[in-house]
Short mmCIF file of C-alpha atoms in Angstrom, two decimals:
data_model
loop_
_atom_site.label_atom_id
_atom_site.label_comp_id
_atom_site.label_asym_id
_atom_site.label_seq_id
_atom_site.Cartn_x
_atom_site.Cartn_y
_atom_site.Cartn_z
CA MET A 56 258.55 176.58 150.13
CA ALA A 57 259.74 176.74 153.72
CA LEU A 58 258.03 175.84 156.99
CA THR A 59 259.03 177.92 160.00
CA GLY A 60 258.15 176.61 163.44
CA PHE A 61 258.95 177.25 167.09
CA VAL A 62 258.79 174.07 169.18
CA THR A 63 259.59 172.83 172.66
CA LEU A 64 261.64 169.71 173.36
CA ASP A 65 258.40 167.72 173.48
CA GLY A 66 257.24 169.16 170.16
CA VAL A 67 254.66 171.72 171.33
CA SER A 68 254.28 174.71 169.00
CA GLN A 69 251.23 176.38 170.56
CA GLY A 70 251.51 179.94 171.86
CA PRO A 71 255.27 180.59 171.82
CA GLY A 72 254.99 184.39 171.99
CA SER A 73 252.62 185.23 174.86
CA PRO A 74 250.27 183.65 177.42
CA ASP A 75 247.18 184.70 175.47
CA GLU A 76 248.50 184.11 171.94
CA HIS A 77 246.78 180.77 171.38
CA THR A 78 244.56 179.51 174.22
CA SER A 79 242.52 176.95 172.28
CA ASP A 80 241.59 173.76 174.16
CA GLY A 81 242.31 175.50 177.47
CA PHE A 82 246.04 175.95 176.82
CA THR A 83 247.55 178.11 179.60
CA ARG A 84 251.30 177.71 179.08
CA GLY A 85 251.90 180.20 176.28
CA GLY A 86 254.91 182.51 176.16
CA TRP A 87 257.43 179.69 176.61
CA LEU A 88 259.81 180.99 173.90
CA VAL A 89 260.15 184.51 175.31
CA PRO A 90 262.56 183.79 178.22
CA HIS A 91 265.07 182.30 175.76
CA ILE A 92 265.06 185.09 173.16
CA ASP A 93 268.41 186.84 172.75
CA GLY A 94 270.21 189.00 170.21
CA MET A 95 271.45 186.07 168.15
CA PHE A 96 267.94 184.64 167.81
CA VAL A 97 266.55 188.01 166.73
CA GLU A 98 269.31 188.55 164.18
CA ARG A 99 269.08 185.08 162.62
CA THR A 100 265.30 184.91 162.45
CA SER A 101 264.87 188.45 161.13
CA ASP A 102 267.53 187.80 158.46
CA GLY A 103 265.65 184.63 157.61
CA LEU A 104 262.63 186.68 156.54
CA ASP A 105 264.62 188.42 153.80
CA PRO A 106 264.14 185.71 151.11
CA ALA A 107 260.39 185.56 151.71
CA ASP A 108 257.94 186.92 149.13
CA GLY A 109 254.89 186.03 151.17
CA LEU A 110 253.53 184.31 154.27
CA LEU A 111 251.17 181.33 154.09
CA LEU A 112 248.84 181.22 157.09
CA GLY A 113 246.00 179.00 158.17
CA ARG A 114 242.85 180.56 159.61
CA ARG A 115 243.78 180.31 163.28
CA THR A 116 247.32 181.63 162.80
CA TYR A 117 246.11 184.44 160.57
CA GLN A 118 243.60 185.59 163.19
CA ALA A 119 246.20 185.54 165.97
CA PHE A 120 248.81 187.37 163.89
CA ALA A 121 246.25 189.91 162.61
CA ARG A 122 245.35 190.73 166.20
CA ASP A 123 248.90 191.12 167.50
CA TRP A 124 251.33 192.25 164.79
CA PRO A 125 249.64 195.54 163.80
CA GLU A 126 249.91 196.58 167.46
CA ILE A 127 253.72 196.24 167.42
CA THR A 128 254.89 199.63 166.21
CA ASP A 129 258.39 199.81 167.69
CA PRO A 130 260.56 201.14 164.81
CA ASP A 131 263.57 199.25 166.20
CA ASP A 132 261.79 195.90 166.11
CA PRO A 133 263.42 194.07 163.15
CA PHE A 134 260.31 191.99 162.44
CA THR A 135 257.61 194.65 162.43
CA GLU A 136 257.92 196.10 158.93
CA ARG A 137 258.44 192.75 157.21
CA MET A 138 255.60 190.97 159.01
CA ASN A 139 253.16 193.83 158.45
CA THR A 140 254.02 194.52 154.79
CA LEU A 141 254.66 191.06 153.33
CA PRO A 142 251.65 189.59 151.49
CA LYS A 143 249.72 187.26 153.78
CA TYR A 144 248.15 184.38 151.85
CA ASP A 145 245.32 183.19 154.05
CA VAL A 146 244.63 179.57 153.10
CA SER A 147 241.10 179.14 154.40
CA ASN A 148 237.64 178.09 153.29
CA THR A 149 235.92 179.75 156.27
CA LEU A 150 237.27 183.31 156.47
CA THR A 151 235.84 185.78 154.00
CA GLU A 152 237.43 189.00 155.21
CA GLY A 153 240.34 190.20 157.30
CA THR A 154 241.99 193.34 158.58
CA TRP A 155 245.69 192.51 158.25
CA HIS A 156 246.79 193.48 154.75
CA PRO A 157 247.92 192.81 152.13
CA ARG A 158 245.84 189.64 152.35
CA PRO A 159 245.08 187.55 149.26
CA LEU A 160 242.65 184.74 150.09
CA LEU A 161 243.30 181.21 148.83
CA THR A 162 240.27 178.91 148.90
CA GLY A 163 239.73 175.35 147.78
CA ASP A 164 242.14 172.45 148.13
CA PRO A 165 245.35 173.78 149.78
CA GLY A 166 247.61 171.47 147.78
CA ARG A 167 246.25 172.73 144.47
CA THR A 168 245.90 176.44 145.27
CA VAL A 169 249.30 176.71 146.96
CA ALA A 170 250.99 174.77 144.15
CA GLU A 171 249.55 177.26 141.65
CA LEU A 172 250.83 180.16 143.77
CA GLU A 173 254.29 178.62 144.12
CA ALA A 174 254.54 178.19 140.35
CA ARG A 175 254.50 181.97 139.89
CA PRO A 176 257.82 183.82 139.52
CA GLY A 177 259.33 184.85 142.84
CA ARG A 178 261.54 183.72 145.67
CA GLU A 179 260.23 181.89 148.73
CA LEU A 180 256.84 181.31 150.31
CA ARG A 181 256.97 180.87 154.08
CA ILE A 182 254.52 178.88 156.22
CA HIS A 183 254.44 180.17 159.80
CA GLY A 184 253.11 177.64 162.30
CA SER A 185 249.67 176.74 160.88
CA ALA A 186 249.83 173.06 161.78
CA LEU A 187 246.82 171.89 159.73
CA LEU A 188 248.01 173.78 156.67
CA ALA A 189 251.55 172.45 157.11
CA ASN A 190 250.19 168.90 157.27
CA ALA A 191 248.26 169.38 154.03
CA LEU A 192 251.24 170.84 152.21
CA LEU A 193 253.55 168.12 153.55
CA ARG A 194 251.19 165.48 152.13
CA ALA A 195 251.20 167.32 148.80
CA GLY A 196 255.02 167.29 148.71
CA LEU A 197 255.23 171.08 148.59
CA ILE A 198 257.50 171.73 151.59
CA ASP A 199 261.17 171.94 150.60
CA THR A 200 262.69 173.29 153.82
CA ASP A 201 261.93 173.06 157.55
CA ARG A 202 263.34 175.83 159.74
CA LEU A 203 262.85 174.99 163.39
CA VAL A 204 263.67 176.88 166.56
CA VAL A 205 263.76 174.42 169.47
CA ALA A 206 263.39 175.86 172.98
CA PRO A 207 264.98 174.08 175.97
CA THR A 208 261.69 173.50 177.75
CA VAL A 209 259.08 170.76 178.16
CA LEU A 210 255.40 171.66 178.55
CA GLY A 211 253.68 168.28 178.61
CA THR A 212 250.58 169.69 176.94
CA GLY A 213 249.64 171.78 173.91
CA ARG A 214 249.32 171.39 170.16
CA ARG A 215 252.24 169.93 168.24
CA LEU A 216 253.67 171.44 165.06
CA LEU A 217 252.59 168.47 162.93
CA PRO A 218 249.88 166.76 164.98
CA GLY A 219 248.82 163.40 163.58
CA ALA A 220 250.83 163.82 160.38
CA ASP A 221 249.60 161.03 158.10
CA THR A 222 252.54 160.98 155.73
CA SER A 223 256.14 159.82 155.92
CA ALA A 224 258.85 162.41 155.30
CA GLY A 225 262.62 162.32 155.55
CA SER A 226 264.93 165.30 155.99
CA ARG A 227 268.60 166.18 155.75
CA LEU A 228 270.18 168.65 158.16
CA ILE A 229 271.78 171.49 156.18
CA HIS A 230 272.42 174.06 158.91
CA HIS A 231 272.44 174.20 162.68
CA ASP A 232 273.33 176.71 165.35
CA ALA A 233 272.72 177.37 169.04
CA THR A 234 272.16 180.64 170.84
CA ARG A 235 273.65 181.58 174.20
CA ASN A 236 270.24 181.10 175.81
CA GLY A 237 269.97 177.54 174.56
CA LEU A 238 267.76 177.83 171.49
CA LEU A 239 268.61 175.41 168.69
CA LEU A 240 268.28 176.87 165.18
CA LEU A 241 267.86 173.94 162.78
CA GLU A 242 267.35 173.94 159.03
CA TYR A 243 266.37 170.77 157.19
CA GLU A 244 265.95 169.96 153.51
CA THR A 245 263.16 167.48 152.79
CA THR A 246 264.31 164.34 151.00
CA GLY A 247 261.12 162.43 150.24
CA TYR A 248 259.84 159.51 152.30
CA ALA A 249 261.56 158.60 155.56
CA HIS A 250 263.93 155.64 155.27
CA HIS A 251 263.95 152.79 157.77
CA GLY A 252 266.46 150.13 158.67
CA GLU A 253 267.59 147.67 161.31
CA TYR A 254 270.76 148.02 163.34
CA ASP A 255 272.91 144.91 162.89
CA GLY A 256 276.18 145.80 164.56
CA VAL A 257 278.87 148.46 164.40
CA THR A 258 280.99 146.72 161.73
CA ALA A 259 278.13 146.24 159.27
CA PHE A 260 276.86 149.75 159.95
CA ALA A 261 280.28 151.30 159.26
CA ARG A 262 280.67 149.24 156.07
CA ARG A 263 277.35 150.49 154.68
CA ALA A 264 278.31 154.04 155.58
CA GLY A 265 281.61 153.65 153.70
CA ARG A 266 283.77 154.20 156.76
CA PRO A 267 286.46 151.82 158.07
CA HIS A 268 285.61 150.32 161.44
CA ARG A 269 288.26 150.63 164.10
CA SER A 270 288.01 148.18 166.96
CA ALA A 271 288.44 149.58 170.44
CA ALA A 272 291.95 149.39 171.86
CA VAL A 273 293.11 149.59 175.47
CA THR A 274 296.55 150.99 176.19
CA VAL A 275 298.17 150.30 179.53
CA LEU A 276 300.81 152.79 180.64
CA ALA A 277 303.28 151.52 183.21
CA THR A 278 305.51 153.71 185.33
#
């Protein structure tokens, strides 16, 4: 299971696509990703949808996507067909109906219902945004991969991708790239709990890492 998120340098994930995408809590700084979108970003992120068998969405994200994506009908848009035809698994105990199909509804404890869904034959389930849902699935140990797009901007306000995460999680970087417009495309593999340590000098650090430590040398060239 993979988590896909767009974030700023200060970790905000709210409203990347337009000023009115996600205005909860008076947020007025939406659309911050758009100025940095370029061909490389479009190609990599649209290709990244290919392994997905379905999208997992929390209530708020589902409602925003259901409002906007059906209105995008440009046949040259590489996201339109995939986003509108992939199954959308709405993980919610409050919504009872929706207009963006196909839309199976998952109710009850997210950790249990999503685990049952993931156990079915198939390829990859993809969580888009949906911070509360992502937190619940992170606690349940169900997220295998984090795919983050980091925009070179700081907002100072707005909801974070994993606000108040109450679990410890470590990751290993398995792929990284940068677009011409400064977006970082990062892919991490989750590795269990985050490890901690104390820095005790370059020599000891290099020894633990299995690398020989070379002391600094100064060369004086005389003419």
